[in-house]
């Protein structure tokens, strides 16, 4: 009976073996970005130099992207930049080689993956938007940028309108001040002329020709 249980356990382990996540050794074929998700639109987390060794932890079944480990870091690289050794030759990692190379097919979840590897990254705070996909993230960001630009344009227009109103009020005030100043100058000039005329009139000595001299009038004598 004991041997029977041992055999059953052994068979169970053999059945589970393909499901256990394995790693295949691969090589980068170019200086390639390792990204936070299976798309070029996800943030880059490292650069893998050409010819570097990576551990392939799994690949997606629908797109040719693989989860790799490089110097203790984790991220995603397109299979067209990763080769693996298959039957004594290097081949680009693709779905047809997943099973022969022992590469498991996996799924990607921003929440789980980022919680595990990217908690200390700046982009982690935006994981809620990223979790809806990079297209949604960039569309949301573009919308926010457009809203911000529109708000800035509205503020600029309001400032220009306020500046224009203020300039208009200043011009009106300057025009009124100029008119008032001209009026005061005109009044001062007229008042000065009258004062000069009055002084000339006071200083003018009467001309004896202004009087009709009558015979015997002493004022008519020299």
PDB file of C-alpha atoms in Angstrom:
ATOM      1  CA  UNK A   1       0.000   0.000   0.000  1.00  0.00           C
ATOM      2  CA  UNK A   2       2.814   2.361   0.883  1.00  0.00           C
ATOM      3  CA  UNK A   3       4.504   1.747  -2.456  1.00  0.00           C
ATOM      4  CA  UNK A   4       1.189   2.463  -4.176  1.00  0.00           C
ATOM      5  CA  UNK A   5       0.952   5.892  -2.562  1.00  0.00           C
ATOM      6  CA  UNK A   6       4.535   6.636  -3.544  1.00  0.00           C
ATOM      7  CA  UNK A   7       3.797   5.713  -7.153  1.00  0.00           C
ATOM      8  CA  UNK A   8       0.640   7.858  -7.188  1.00  0.00           C
ATOM      9  CA  UNK A   9       2.564  10.811  -5.783  1.00  0.00           C
ATOM     10  CA  UNK A  10       5.281  10.356  -8.365  1.00  0.00           C
ATOM     11  CA  UNK A  11       2.743  10.263 -11.188  1.00  0.00           C
ATOM     12  CA  UNK A  12       1.098  13.420  -9.806  1.00  0.00           C
ATOM     13  CA  UNK A  13       4.409  15.269  -9.786  1.00  0.00           C
ATOM     14  CA  UNK A  14       5.076  14.215 -13.350  1.00  0.00           C
ATOM     15  CA  UNK A  15       1.675  15.506 -14.390  1.00  0.00           C
ATOM     16  CA  UNK A  16       2.277  18.820 -12.638  1.00  0.00           C
ATOM     17  CA  UNK A  17       5.796  19.218 -14.015  1.00  0.00           C
ATOM     18  CA  UNK A  18       4.745  20.888 -17.321  1.00  0.00           C
ATOM     19  CA  UNK A  19       2.648  23.405 -15.398  1.00  0.00           C
ATOM     20  CA  UNK A  20       5.564  24.458 -13.188  1.00  0.00           C
ATOM     21  CA  UNK A  21       7.018  27.705 -14.497  1.00  0.00           C
ATOM     22  CA  UNK A  22      10.408  26.987 -16.031  1.00  0.00           C
ATOM     23  CA  UNK A  23      13.000  29.268 -17.511  1.00  0.00           C
ATOM     24  CA  UNK A  24      14.832  28.960 -20.776  1.00  0.00           C
ATOM     25  CA  UNK A  25      18.115  30.667 -21.443  1.00  0.00           C
ATOM     26  CA  UNK A  26      18.050  33.282 -24.150  1.00  0.00           C
ATOM     27  CA  UNK A  27      20.261  35.972 -25.672  1.00  0.00           C
ATOM     28  CA  UNK A  28      19.417  39.514 -26.717  1.00  0.00           C
ATOM     29  CA  UNK A  29      20.228  40.241 -30.346  1.00  0.00           C
ATOM     30  CA  UNK A  30      20.369  44.038 -29.976  1.00  0.00           C
ATOM     31  CA  UNK A  31      20.398  46.770 -27.391  1.00  0.00           C
ATOM     32  CA  UNK A  32      16.764  46.432 -26.419  1.00  0.00           C
ATOM     33  CA  UNK A  33      14.530  48.030 -23.812  1.00  0.00           C
ATOM     34  CA  UNK A  34      13.121  45.776 -21.140  1.00  0.00           C
ATOM     35  CA  UNK A  35       9.671  47.178 -20.477  1.00  0.00           C
ATOM     36  CA  UNK A  36       7.077  47.080 -17.733  1.00  0.00           C
ATOM     37  CA  UNK A  37       4.595  45.302 -19.987  1.00  0.00           C
ATOM     38  CA  UNK A  38       4.249  43.527 -23.341  1.00  0.00           C
ATOM     39  CA  UNK A  39       4.172  46.614 -25.558  1.00  0.00           C
ATOM     40  CA  UNK A  40       6.564  49.336 -26.653  1.00  0.00           C
ATOM     41  CA  UNK A  41       4.189  51.800 -25.019  1.00  0.00           C
ATOM     42  CA  UNK A  42       4.872  50.529 -21.520  1.00  0.00           C
ATOM     43  CA  UNK A  43       7.628  52.300 -19.560  1.00  0.00           C
ATOM     44  CA  UNK A  44      11.184  51.070 -20.081  1.00  0.00           C
ATOM     45  CA  UNK A  45      12.768  49.689 -16.908  1.00  0.00           C
ATOM     46  CA  UNK A  46      16.224  48.723 -18.228  1.00  0.00           C
ATOM     47  CA  UNK A  47      18.312  48.361 -21.372  1.00  0.00           C
ATOM     48  CA  UNK A  48      19.615  44.896 -22.193  1.00  0.00           C
ATOM     49  CA  UNK A  49      22.878  45.140 -24.176  1.00  0.00           C
ATOM     50  CA  UNK A  50      23.244  43.093 -27.323  1.00  0.00           C
ATOM     51  CA  UNK A  51      24.494  39.566 -26.671  1.00  0.00           C
ATOM     52  CA  UNK A  52      23.490  39.571 -22.990  1.00  0.00           C
ATOM     53  CA  UNK A  53      22.110  36.420 -21.411  1.00  0.00           C
ATOM     54  CA  UNK A  54      18.506  36.508 -20.141  1.00  0.00           C
ATOM     55  CA  UNK A  55      16.242  34.001 -18.467  1.00  0.00           C
ATOM     56  CA  UNK A  56      12.946  33.595 -20.318  1.00  0.00           C
ATOM     57  CA  UNK A  57      10.257  33.080 -17.661  1.00  0.00           C
ATOM     58  CA  UNK A  58       7.296  32.819 -19.986  1.00  0.00           C
ATOM     59  CA  UNK A  59       5.712  34.229 -23.139  1.00  0.00           C
ATOM     60  CA  UNK A  60       2.266  35.312 -24.241  1.00  0.00           C
ATOM     61  CA  UNK A  61       0.298  33.106 -26.577  1.00  0.00           C
ATOM     62  CA  UNK A  62      -1.366  35.892 -28.587  1.00  0.00           C
ATOM     63  CA  UNK A  63       1.577  38.273 -29.111  1.00  0.00           C
ATOM     64  CA  UNK A  64       5.276  37.521 -29.322  1.00  0.00           C
ATOM     65  CA  UNK A  65       6.359  39.090 -26.047  1.00  0.00           C
ATOM     66  CA  UNK A  66       8.225  37.325 -23.244  1.00  0.00           C
ATOM     67  CA  UNK A  67       8.733  37.927 -19.541  1.00  0.00           C
ATOM     68  CA  UNK A  68      12.498  37.831 -18.945  1.00  0.00           C
ATOM     69  CA  UNK A  69      14.890  38.199 -16.042  1.00  0.00           C
ATOM     70  CA  UNK A  70      18.049  40.238 -16.458  1.00  0.00           C
ATOM     71  CA  UNK A  71      20.493  40.777 -13.586  1.00  0.00           C
ATOM     72  CA  UNK A  72      17.768  40.205 -11.034  1.00  0.00           C
ATOM     73  CA  UNK A  73      15.313  42.587 -12.700  1.00  0.00           C
ATOM     74  CA  UNK A  74      12.131  41.558 -14.455  1.00  0.00           C
ATOM     75  CA  UNK A  75      10.464  42.930 -17.528  1.00  0.00           C
ATOM     76  CA  UNK A  76       9.130  42.273 -21.009  1.00  0.00           C
ATOM     77  CA  UNK A  77      11.000  41.999 -24.304  1.00  0.00           C
ATOM     78  CA  UNK A  78       9.696  41.303 -27.793  1.00  0.00           C
ATOM     79  CA  UNK A  79      10.555  37.798 -29.019  1.00  0.00           C
ATOM     80  CA  UNK A  80      12.033  39.251 -32.208  1.00  0.00           C
ATOM     81  CA  UNK A  81      14.978  40.511 -30.124  1.00  0.00           C
ATOM     82  CA  UNK A  82      15.563  37.286 -28.164  1.00  0.00           C
ATOM     83  CA  UNK A  83      17.122  34.084 -29.388  1.00  0.00           C
ATOM     84  CA  UNK A  84      17.346  30.713 -27.665  1.00  0.00           C
ATOM     85  CA  UNK A  85      19.352  27.572 -28.318  1.00  0.00           C
ATOM     86  CA  UNK A  86      17.266  24.912 -30.064  1.00  0.00           C
ATOM     87  CA  UNK A  87      18.782  21.731 -31.545  1.00  0.00           C
ATOM     88  CA  UNK A  88      22.292  23.151 -31.492  1.00  0.00           C
ATOM     89  CA  UNK A  89      21.273  26.390 -33.225  1.00  0.00           C
ATOM     90  CA  UNK A  90      19.938  29.736 -32.136  1.00  0.00           C
ATOM     91  CA  UNK A  91      16.363  30.569 -33.084  1.00  0.00           C
ATOM     92  CA  UNK A  92      14.250  33.629 -32.454  1.00  0.00           C
ATOM     93  CA  UNK A  93      11.764  32.934 -29.715  1.00  0.00           C
ATOM     94  CA  UNK A  94       8.312  32.372 -31.171  1.00  0.00           C
ATOM     95  CA  UNK A  95       5.147  30.409 -30.314  1.00  0.00           C
ATOM     96  CA  UNK A  96       6.320  27.402 -32.315  1.00  0.00           C
ATOM     97  CA  UNK A  97       9.321  27.068 -29.983  1.00  0.00           C
ATOM     98  CA  UNK A  98       7.631  27.659 -26.627  1.00  0.00           C
ATOM     99  CA  UNK A  99       6.928  24.016 -25.906  1.00  0.00           C
ATOM    100  CA  UNK A 100      10.192  22.533 -27.291  1.00  0.00           C
ATOM    101  CA  UNK A 101      12.191  25.092 -25.281  1.00  0.00           C
ATOM    102  CA  UNK A 102      10.156  24.504 -22.145  1.00  0.00           C
ATOM    103  CA  UNK A 103       8.834  28.062 -22.068  1.00  0.00           C
ATOM    104  CA  UNK A 104       5.417  28.291 -20.401  1.00  0.00           C
ATOM    105  CA  UNK A 105       2.672  30.391 -21.904  1.00  0.00           C
ATOM    106  CA  UNK A 106       1.557  32.986 -19.374  1.00  0.00           C
ATOM    107  CA  UNK A 107      -0.757  35.932 -19.020  1.00  0.00           C
ATOM    108  CA  UNK A 108       0.029  39.515 -18.063  1.00  0.00           C
ATOM    109  CA  UNK A 109      -1.722  41.555 -15.372  1.00  0.00           C
ATOM    110  CA  UNK A 110      -0.500  45.038 -14.515  1.00  0.00           C
ATOM    111  CA  UNK A 111      -1.779  44.815 -10.948  1.00  0.00           C
ATOM    112  CA  UNK A 112      -0.083  41.526 -10.076  1.00  0.00           C
ATOM    113  CA  UNK A 113       3.091  42.085 -12.051  1.00  0.00           C
ATOM    114  CA  UNK A 114       3.674  45.665 -10.965  1.00  0.00           C
ATOM    115  CA  UNK A 115       2.845  44.885  -7.332  1.00  0.00           C
ATOM    116  CA  UNK A 116       5.554  42.253  -7.419  1.00  0.00           C
ATOM    117  CA  UNK A 117       8.328  44.102  -9.272  1.00  0.00           C
ATOM    118  CA  UNK A 118       7.682  47.840  -9.616  1.00  0.00           C
ATOM    119  CA  UNK A 119       6.449  49.225  -6.311  1.00  0.00           C
ATOM    120  CA  UNK A 120       9.448  51.545  -6.107  1.00  0.00           C
ATOM    121  CA  UNK A 121       9.037  52.912  -9.638  1.00  0.00           C
ATOM    122  CA  UNK A 122       7.585  56.342 -10.373  1.00  0.00           C
ATOM    123  CA  UNK A 123       5.058  54.977 -12.873  1.00  0.00           C
ATOM    124  CA  UNK A 124       3.616  52.635 -10.239  1.00  0.00           C
ATOM    125  CA  UNK A 125       1.339  55.401  -8.927  1.00  0.00           C
ATOM    126  CA  UNK A 126      -0.430  55.434 -12.316  1.00  0.00           C
ATOM    127  CA  UNK A 127      -1.061  51.665 -12.309  1.00  0.00           C
ATOM    128  CA  UNK A 128      -4.846  52.155 -12.221  1.00  0.00           C
ATOM    129  CA  UNK A 129      -4.764  53.866 -15.614  1.00  0.00           C
ATOM    130  CA  UNK A 130      -2.098  51.514 -16.951  1.00  0.00           C
ATOM    131  CA  UNK A 131      -4.183  48.509 -15.873  1.00  0.00           C
ATOM    132  CA  UNK A 132      -6.701  49.421 -18.591  1.00  0.00           C
ATOM    133  CA  UNK A 133      -3.984  49.102 -21.197  1.00  0.00           C
ATOM    134  CA  UNK A 134      -1.350  51.414 -22.684  1.00  0.00           C
ATOM    135  CA  UNK A 135      -3.754  52.709 -25.327  1.00  0.00           C
ATOM    136  CA  UNK A 136      -6.180  53.869 -22.641  1.00  0.00           C
ATOM    137  CA  UNK A 137      -3.353  55.384 -20.613  1.00  0.00           C
ATOM    138  CA  UNK A 138      -2.026  57.429 -23.505  1.00  0.00           C
ATOM    139  CA  UNK A 139      -5.516  58.428 -24.635  1.00  0.00           C
ATOM    140  CA  UNK A 140      -6.304  59.546 -21.088  1.00  0.00           C
ATOM    141  CA  UNK A 141      -3.009  61.415 -20.904  1.00  0.00           C
ATOM    142  CA  UNK A 142      -3.625  63.103 -24.265  1.00  0.00           C
ATOM    143  CA  UNK A 143      -7.084  64.156 -23.081  1.00  0.00           C
ATOM    144  CA  UNK A 144      -5.621  65.563 -19.899  1.00  0.00           C
ATOM    145  CA  UNK A 145      -2.952  67.400 -21.898  1.00  0.00           C
ATOM    146  CA  UNK A 146      -5.608  68.860 -24.200  1.00  0.00           C
ATOM    147  CA  UNK A 147      -7.693  69.931 -21.206  1.00  0.00           C
ATOM    148  CA  UNK A 148      -4.654  71.539 -19.635  1.00  0.00           C
ATOM    149  CA  UNK A 149      -3.747  73.307 -22.885  1.00  0.00           C
ATOM    150  CA  UNK A 150      -7.325  74.521 -23.256  1.00  0.00           C
ATOM    151  CA  UNK A 151      -7.327  75.793 -19.674  1.00  0.00           C
ATOM    152  CA  UNK A 152      -4.031  77.570 -20.312  1.00  0.00           C
ATOM    153  CA  UNK A 153      -5.406  79.154 -23.483  1.00  0.00           C
ATOM    154  CA  UNK A 154      -8.522  80.276 -21.607  1.00  0.00           C
ATOM    155  CA  UNK A 155      -6.389  81.797 -18.863  1.00  0.00           C
ATOM    156  CA  UNK A 156      -4.187  83.524 -21.431  1.00  0.00           C
ATOM    157  CA  UNK A 157      -7.240  84.886 -23.223  1.00  0.00           C
ATOM    158  CA  UNK A 158      -8.723  86.113 -19.935  1.00  0.00           C
ATOM    159  CA  UNK A 159      -5.445  87.780 -19.045  1.00  0.00           C
ATOM    160  CA  UNK A 160      -5.235  89.423 -22.457  1.00  0.00           C
ATOM    161  CA  UNK A 161      -8.803  90.637 -22.151  1.00  0.00           C
ATOM    162  CA  UNK A 162      -8.137  92.016 -18.683  1.00  0.00           C
ATOM    163  CA  UNK A 163      -4.932  93.622 -19.925  1.00  0.00           C
ATOM    164  CA  UNK A 164      -6.817  95.057 -22.896  1.00  0.00           C
ATOM    165  CA  UNK A 165      -9.559  96.465 -20.645  1.00  0.00           C
ATOM    166  CA  UNK A 166      -6.970  97.910 -18.323  1.00  0.00           C
ATOM    167  CA  UNK A 167      -5.061  99.431 -21.239  1.00  0.00           C
ATOM    168  CA  UNK A 168      -8.311 100.856 -22.589  1.00  0.00           C
ATOM    169  CA  UNK A 169      -9.152 102.370 -19.207  1.00  0.00           C
ATOM    170  CA  UNK A 170      -5.649 103.764 -18.954  1.00  0.00           C
ATOM    171  CA  UNK A 171      -5.917 105.316 -22.421  1.00  0.00           C
ATOM    172  CA  UNK A 172      -9.275 106.864 -21.531  1.00  0.00           C
ATOM    173  CA  UNK A 173      -7.873 108.199 -18.291  1.00  0.00           C
ATOM    174  CA  UNK A 174      -4.784 109.540 -20.070  1.00  0.00           C
ATOM    175  CA  UNK A 175      -7.017 111.176 -22.702  1.00  0.00           C
ATOM    176  CA  UNK A 176      -9.154 112.796 -20.018  1.00  0.00           C
ATOM    177  CA  UNK A 177      -6.067 113.883 -18.107  1.00  0.00           C
ATOM    178  CA  UNK A 178      -4.588 115.406 -21.274  1.00  0.00           C
ATOM    179  CA  UNK A 179      -7.825 117.274 -22.001  1.00  0.00           C
ATOM    180  CA  UNK A 180      -8.061 118.511 -18.438  1.00  0.00           C
ATOM    181  CA  UNK A 181      -4.416 119.542 -18.515  1.00  0.00           C
ATOM    182  CA  UNK A 182      -4.946 121.395 -21.801  1.00  0.00           C
ATOM    183  CA  UNK A 183      -8.011 123.126 -20.340  1.00  0.00           C
ATOM    184  CA  UNK A 184      -6.053 124.133 -17.237  1.00  0.00           C
ATOM    185  CA  UNK A 185      -3.167 125.406 -19.368  1.00  0.00           C
ATOM    186  CA  UNK A 186      -5.606 127.388 -21.520  1.00  0.00           C
ATOM    187  CA  UNK A 187      -7.274 128.854 -18.414  1.00  0.00           C
ATOM    188  CA  UNK A 188      -3.888 129.680 -16.898  1.00  0.00           C
ATOM    189  CA  UNK A 189      -2.736 131.317 -20.115  1.00  0.00           C
ATOM    190  CA  UNK A 190      -5.902 133.373 -20.426  1.00  0.00           C
ATOM    191  CA  UNK A 191      -5.753 134.327 -16.768  1.00  0.00           C
ATOM    192  CA  UNK A 192      -2.095 135.361 -17.179  1.00  0.00           C
ATOM    193  CA  UNK A 193      -2.924 137.445 -20.226  1.00  0.00           C
ATOM    194  CA  UNK A 194      -5.717 139.188 -18.351  1.00  0.00           C
ATOM    195  CA  UNK A 195      -3.407 139.861 -15.428  1.00  0.00           C
ATOM    196  CA  UNK A 196      -0.755 141.295 -17.744  1.00  0.00           C
ATOM    197  CA  UNK A 197      -3.337 143.450 -19.447  1.00  0.00           C
ATOM    198  CA  UNK A 198      -4.518 144.663 -16.065  1.00  0.00           C
ATOM    199  CA  UNK A 199      -0.970 145.468 -14.993  1.00  0.00           C
ATOM    200  CA  UNK A 200      -0.293 147.286 -18.246  1.00  0.00           C
ATOM    201  CA  UNK A 201      -3.489 149.185 -17.772  1.00  0.00           C
ATOM    202  CA  UNK A 202      -2.490 150.183 -14.221  1.00  0.00           C
ATOM    203  CA  UNK A 203       1.052 151.141 -15.209  1.00  0.00           C
ATOM    204  CA  UNK A 204       0.008 153.213 -18.204  1.00  0.00           C
ATOM    205  CA  UNK A 205       0.204 156.917 -17.457  1.00  0.00           C
ATOM    206  CA  UNK A 206      -2.605 158.934 -18.792  1.00  0.00           C
ATOM    207  CA  UNK A 207      -1.751 160.786 -21.938  1.00  0.00           C
ATOM    208  CA  UNK A 208      -2.675 164.346 -21.820  1.00  0.00           C
ATOM    209  CA  UNK A 209      -4.023 163.926 -25.267  1.00  0.00           C
ATOM    210  CA  UNK A 210      -6.699 161.841 -23.710  1.00  0.00           C
ATOM    211  CA  UNK A 211      -8.048 164.986 -22.047  1.00  0.00           C
ATOM    212  CA  UNK A 212      -9.630 167.988 -23.555  1.00  0.00           C
ATOM    213  CA  UNK A 213      -7.644 170.892 -22.264  1.00  0.00           C
ATOM    214  CA  UNK A 214      -9.573 173.921 -21.546  1.00  0.00           C
ATOM    215  CA  UNK A 215      -7.975 177.293 -21.493  1.00  0.00           C
ATOM    216  CA  UNK A 216      -6.652 178.057 -18.074  1.00  0.00           C
ATOM    217  CA  UNK A 217      -6.572 174.357 -16.963  1.00  0.00           C
ATOM    218  CA  UNK A 218      -3.231 173.874 -15.140  1.00  0.00           C
ATOM    219  CA  UNK A 219      -3.009 170.194 -16.158  1.00  0.00           C
ATOM    220  CA  UNK A 220      -2.631 171.173 -19.749  1.00  0.00           C
ATOM    221  CA  UNK A 221       0.414 173.352 -19.086  1.00  0.00           C
ATOM    222  CA  UNK A 222       3.882 171.923 -19.654  1.00  0.00           C
TER     223      UNK A 222
END
